Short mmCIF file of C-alpha atoms in Angstrom, two decimals:
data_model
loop_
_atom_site.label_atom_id
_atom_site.label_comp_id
_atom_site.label_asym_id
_atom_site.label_seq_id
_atom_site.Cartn_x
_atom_site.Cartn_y
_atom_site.Cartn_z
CA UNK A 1 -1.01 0.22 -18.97
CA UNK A 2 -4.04 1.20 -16.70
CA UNK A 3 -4.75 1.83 -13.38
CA UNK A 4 -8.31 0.00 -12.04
CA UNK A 5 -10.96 1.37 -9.73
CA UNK A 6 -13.39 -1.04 -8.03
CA UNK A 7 -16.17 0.12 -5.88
CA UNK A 8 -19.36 -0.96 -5.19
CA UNK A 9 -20.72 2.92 -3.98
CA UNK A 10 -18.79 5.20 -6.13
CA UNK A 11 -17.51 8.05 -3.75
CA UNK A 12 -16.52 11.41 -5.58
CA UNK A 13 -13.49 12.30 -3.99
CA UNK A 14 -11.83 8.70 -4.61
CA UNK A 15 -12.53 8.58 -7.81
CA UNK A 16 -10.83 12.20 -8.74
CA UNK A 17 -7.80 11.31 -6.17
CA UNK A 18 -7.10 7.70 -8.60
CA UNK A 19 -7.89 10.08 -11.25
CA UNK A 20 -4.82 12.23 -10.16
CA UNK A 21 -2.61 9.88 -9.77
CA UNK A 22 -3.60 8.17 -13.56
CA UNK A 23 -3.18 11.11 -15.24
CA UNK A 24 0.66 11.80 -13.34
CA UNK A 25 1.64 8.54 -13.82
CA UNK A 26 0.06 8.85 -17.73
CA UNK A 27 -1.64 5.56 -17.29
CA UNK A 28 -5.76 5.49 -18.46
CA UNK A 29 -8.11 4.97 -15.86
CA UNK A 30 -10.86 1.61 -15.75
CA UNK A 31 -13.60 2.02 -13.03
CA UNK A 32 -15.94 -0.88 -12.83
CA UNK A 33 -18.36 -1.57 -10.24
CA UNK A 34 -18.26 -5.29 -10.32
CA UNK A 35 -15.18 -7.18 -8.06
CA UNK A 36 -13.82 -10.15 -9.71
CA UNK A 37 -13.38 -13.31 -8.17
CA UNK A 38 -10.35 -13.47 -9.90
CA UNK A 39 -8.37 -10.63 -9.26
CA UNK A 40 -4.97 -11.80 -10.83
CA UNK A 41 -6.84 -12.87 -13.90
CA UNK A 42 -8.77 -9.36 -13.96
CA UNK A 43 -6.25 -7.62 -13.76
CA UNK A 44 -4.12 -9.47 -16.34
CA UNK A 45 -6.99 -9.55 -19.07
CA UNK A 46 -7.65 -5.30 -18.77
CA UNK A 47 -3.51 -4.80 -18.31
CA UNK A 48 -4.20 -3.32 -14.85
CA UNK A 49 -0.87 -2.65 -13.21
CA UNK A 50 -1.78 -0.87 -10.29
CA UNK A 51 -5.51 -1.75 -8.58
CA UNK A 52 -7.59 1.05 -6.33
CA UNK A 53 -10.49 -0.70 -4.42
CA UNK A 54 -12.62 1.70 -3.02
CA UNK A 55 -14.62 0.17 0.02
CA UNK A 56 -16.68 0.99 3.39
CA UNK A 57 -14.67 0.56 6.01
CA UNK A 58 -15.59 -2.94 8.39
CA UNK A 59 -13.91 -5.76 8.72
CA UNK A 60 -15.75 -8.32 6.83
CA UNK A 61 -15.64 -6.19 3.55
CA UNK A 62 -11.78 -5.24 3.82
CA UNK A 63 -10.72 -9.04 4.47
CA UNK A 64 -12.74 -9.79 1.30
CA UNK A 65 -10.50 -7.82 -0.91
CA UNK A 66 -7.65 -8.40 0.98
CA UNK A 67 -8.24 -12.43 0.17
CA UNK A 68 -8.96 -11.86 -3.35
CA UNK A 69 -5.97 -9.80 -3.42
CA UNK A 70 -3.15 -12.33 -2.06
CA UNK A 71 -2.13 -13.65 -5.42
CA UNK A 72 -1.34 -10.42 -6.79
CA UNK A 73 2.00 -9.37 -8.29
CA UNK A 74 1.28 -5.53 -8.54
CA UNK A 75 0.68 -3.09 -5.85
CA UNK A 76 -3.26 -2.47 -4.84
CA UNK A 77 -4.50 0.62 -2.77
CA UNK A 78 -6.87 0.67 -0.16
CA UNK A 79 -9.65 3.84 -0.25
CA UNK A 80 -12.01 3.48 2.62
CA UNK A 81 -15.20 5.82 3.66
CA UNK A 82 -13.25 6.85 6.49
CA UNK A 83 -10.45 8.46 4.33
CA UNK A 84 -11.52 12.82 4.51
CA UNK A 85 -10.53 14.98 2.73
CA UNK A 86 -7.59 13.02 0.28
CA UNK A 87 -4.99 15.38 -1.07
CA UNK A 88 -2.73 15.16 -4.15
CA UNK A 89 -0.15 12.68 -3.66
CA UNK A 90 2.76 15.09 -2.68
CA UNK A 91 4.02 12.66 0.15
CA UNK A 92 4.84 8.76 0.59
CA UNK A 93 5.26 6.94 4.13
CA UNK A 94 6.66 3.88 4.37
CA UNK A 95 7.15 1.77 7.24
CA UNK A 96 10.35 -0.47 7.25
CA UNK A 97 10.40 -3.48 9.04
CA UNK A 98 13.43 -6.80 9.78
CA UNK A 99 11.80 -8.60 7.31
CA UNK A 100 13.56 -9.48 4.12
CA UNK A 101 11.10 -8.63 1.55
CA UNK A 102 10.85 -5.11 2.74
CA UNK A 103 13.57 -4.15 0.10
CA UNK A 104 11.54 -4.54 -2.81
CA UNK A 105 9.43 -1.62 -1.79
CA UNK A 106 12.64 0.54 -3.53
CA UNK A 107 11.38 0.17 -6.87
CA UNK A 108 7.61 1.11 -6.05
CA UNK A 109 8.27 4.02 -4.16
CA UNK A 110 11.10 5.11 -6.75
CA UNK A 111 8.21 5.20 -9.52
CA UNK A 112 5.79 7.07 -7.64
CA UNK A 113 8.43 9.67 -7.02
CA UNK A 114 9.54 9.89 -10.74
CA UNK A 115 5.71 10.25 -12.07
CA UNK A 116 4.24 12.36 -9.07
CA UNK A 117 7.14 14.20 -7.34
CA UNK A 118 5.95 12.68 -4.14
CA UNK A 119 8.43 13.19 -1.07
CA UNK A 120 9.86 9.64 0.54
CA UNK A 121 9.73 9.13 4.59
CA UNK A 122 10.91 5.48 5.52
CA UNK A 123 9.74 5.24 9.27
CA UNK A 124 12.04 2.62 10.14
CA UNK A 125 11.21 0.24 13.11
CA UNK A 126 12.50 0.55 16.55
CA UNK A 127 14.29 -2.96 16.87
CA UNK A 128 16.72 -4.26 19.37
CA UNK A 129 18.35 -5.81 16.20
CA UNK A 130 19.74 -4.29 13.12
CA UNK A 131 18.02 -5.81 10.36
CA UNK A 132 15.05 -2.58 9.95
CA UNK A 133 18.21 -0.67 9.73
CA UNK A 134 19.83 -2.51 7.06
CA UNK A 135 16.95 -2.62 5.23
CA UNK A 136 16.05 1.24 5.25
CA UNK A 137 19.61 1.29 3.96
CA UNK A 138 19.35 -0.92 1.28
CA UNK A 139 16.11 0.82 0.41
CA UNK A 140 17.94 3.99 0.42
CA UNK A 141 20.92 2.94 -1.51
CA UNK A 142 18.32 1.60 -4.15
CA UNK A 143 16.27 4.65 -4.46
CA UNK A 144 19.70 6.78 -4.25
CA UNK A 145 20.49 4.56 -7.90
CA UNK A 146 17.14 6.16 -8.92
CA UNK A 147 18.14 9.50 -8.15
CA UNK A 148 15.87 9.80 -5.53
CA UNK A 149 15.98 10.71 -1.97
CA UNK A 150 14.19 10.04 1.15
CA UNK A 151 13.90 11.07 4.70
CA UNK A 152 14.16 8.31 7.70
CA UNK A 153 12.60 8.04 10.54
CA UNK A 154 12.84 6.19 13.39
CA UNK A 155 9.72 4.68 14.94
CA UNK A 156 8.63 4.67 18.44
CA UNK A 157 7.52 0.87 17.77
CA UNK A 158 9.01 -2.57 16.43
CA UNK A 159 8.32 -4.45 13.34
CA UNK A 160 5.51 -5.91 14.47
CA UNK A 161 3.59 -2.36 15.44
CA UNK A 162 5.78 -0.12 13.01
CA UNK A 163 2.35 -0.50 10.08
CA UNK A 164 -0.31 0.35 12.77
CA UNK A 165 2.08 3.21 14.10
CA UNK A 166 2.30 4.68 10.45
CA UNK A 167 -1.12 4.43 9.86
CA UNK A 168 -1.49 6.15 12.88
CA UNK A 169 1.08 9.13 11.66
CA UNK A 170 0.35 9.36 8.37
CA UNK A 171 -0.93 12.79 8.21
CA UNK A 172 1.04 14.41 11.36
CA UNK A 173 4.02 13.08 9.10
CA UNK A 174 2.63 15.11 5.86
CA UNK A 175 1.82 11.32 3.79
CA UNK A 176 -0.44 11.47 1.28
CA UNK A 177 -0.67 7.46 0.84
CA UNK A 178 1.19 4.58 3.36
CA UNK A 179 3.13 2.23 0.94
CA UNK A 180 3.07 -1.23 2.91
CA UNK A 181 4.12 -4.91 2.54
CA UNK A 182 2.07 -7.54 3.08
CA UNK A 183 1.47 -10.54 5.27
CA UNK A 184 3.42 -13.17 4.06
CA UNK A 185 1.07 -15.77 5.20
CA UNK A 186 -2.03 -15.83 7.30
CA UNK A 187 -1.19 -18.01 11.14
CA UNK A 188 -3.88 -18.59 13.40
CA UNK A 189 -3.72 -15.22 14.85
CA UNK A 190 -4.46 -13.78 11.22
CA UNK A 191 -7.38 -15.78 10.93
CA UNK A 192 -8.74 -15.23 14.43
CA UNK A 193 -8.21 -11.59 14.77
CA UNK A 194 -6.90 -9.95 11.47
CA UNK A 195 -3.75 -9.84 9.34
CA UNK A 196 -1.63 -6.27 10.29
CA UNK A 197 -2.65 -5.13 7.13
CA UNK A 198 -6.44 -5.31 7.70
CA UNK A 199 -5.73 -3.20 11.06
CA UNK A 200 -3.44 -0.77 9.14
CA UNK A 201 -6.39 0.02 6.67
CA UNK A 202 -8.63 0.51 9.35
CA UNK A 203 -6.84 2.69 11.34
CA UNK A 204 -5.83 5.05 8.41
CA UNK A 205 -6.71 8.31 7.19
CA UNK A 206 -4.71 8.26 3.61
CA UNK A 207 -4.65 5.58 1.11
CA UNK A 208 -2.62 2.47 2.20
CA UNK A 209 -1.02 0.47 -0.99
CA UNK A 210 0.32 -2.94 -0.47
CA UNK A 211 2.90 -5.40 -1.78
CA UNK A 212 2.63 -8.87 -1.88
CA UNK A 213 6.08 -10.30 -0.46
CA UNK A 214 7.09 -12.40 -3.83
CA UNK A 215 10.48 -13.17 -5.17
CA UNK A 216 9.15 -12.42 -8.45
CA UNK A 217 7.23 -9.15 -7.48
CA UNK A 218 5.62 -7.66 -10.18
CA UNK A 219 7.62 -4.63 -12.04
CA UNK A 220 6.06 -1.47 -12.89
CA UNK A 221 6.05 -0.28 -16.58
CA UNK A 222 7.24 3.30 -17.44
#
């Protein structure tokens, strides 16, 4: 399997930091400068399972990828010009929200851990319900299968702030790259003003990957 690098200005330091994480996770590394229209199919033709697009970061640019991106079954990671100084991925942050599809998130962050060592924080929303909890718990009890272990946290905001808040953290919380779920559809406040995700990116330091919420989500290789 590979791991792909798009760009359309190569920048050094995101190159050698997807670079890093290829050779840990002993996957070969395809940099193109050309962004498909078809990112599925791309990806499917050049056995891609985990997509880097490195990109300036405004709005216009970021919601491009992010729509070419919504039919994707394997994770994709966000690199923006406002990233400094990117470090070895020795730390994951993950923000855990009510929503269902939160749980498949396990089986990502377990890999990453296995190939790169990286340490686990689940910053888990600050709900008046229980379902964040009971998802950072089935996350745990998955990743516990794996032999892995993580820290939790608990968030000063809800579900619907929790992925701006990490963003926000991510380096006061020693992350090296946000691990994220995706919108699960666009409403009319997506459209008007930006999915979460798009302000997550933004407002980040460290690499954000995301996860498209599918039943069927895509299963990394070893």
């Amino acid at each position: 399997m590979k791991i792909g690098l798009l760009y359309k200005t190569e920048i050094a330091e995101h190159k050698e930091f997807v670079a890093n994480i290829a050779k840990q996770t002993s996957r070969e590394l395809f940099t193109s400068d050309c962004i498909p229209d078809d990112a599925a199919g791309f990806c499917d033709e050049l056995g891609i399972d985990i997509l880097f697009i490195s990109c300036d970061n405004r709005r216009k640019e970021i919601q491009r990828y992010l729509n070419l991106c919504r039919d994707l079954r394997l994770p994709y990671v966000f690199l923006t010009d406002t990233m400094p100084h990117l470090r070895p991925l020795a730390g994951l942050l993950s923000p855990v929200t009510m929503f269902e599809e939160e749980v498949h998130k396990a089986e990502v962050l377990g890999h990453l851990n296995r190939f790169t060592g990286a340490q686990i924080t689940l910053l888990q929303a600050n709900d008046y319900g229980s379902r964040a909890e009971q998802n950072t718990n089935k996350i745990i009890t998955a990743l516990n299968a794996r032999g892995v272990q993580a820290e939790v946290l608990k968030a000063r905001k809800d579900s619907f702030s929790v992925g701006r808040e990490s963003a926000e953290r991510g380096r006061k919380l020693s992350a090296d790259m946000l691990v994220v779920t995706a919108s699960r559809d666009y409403g009319l406040d997506d459209i008007f003003f930006g999915p979460q995700e798009l302000h997550i990116i933004r407002h980040s330091n460290i690499p954000v990957m995301l996860l498209n919420p599918r039943g069927d989500l895509y299963s990394l290789c070893d």
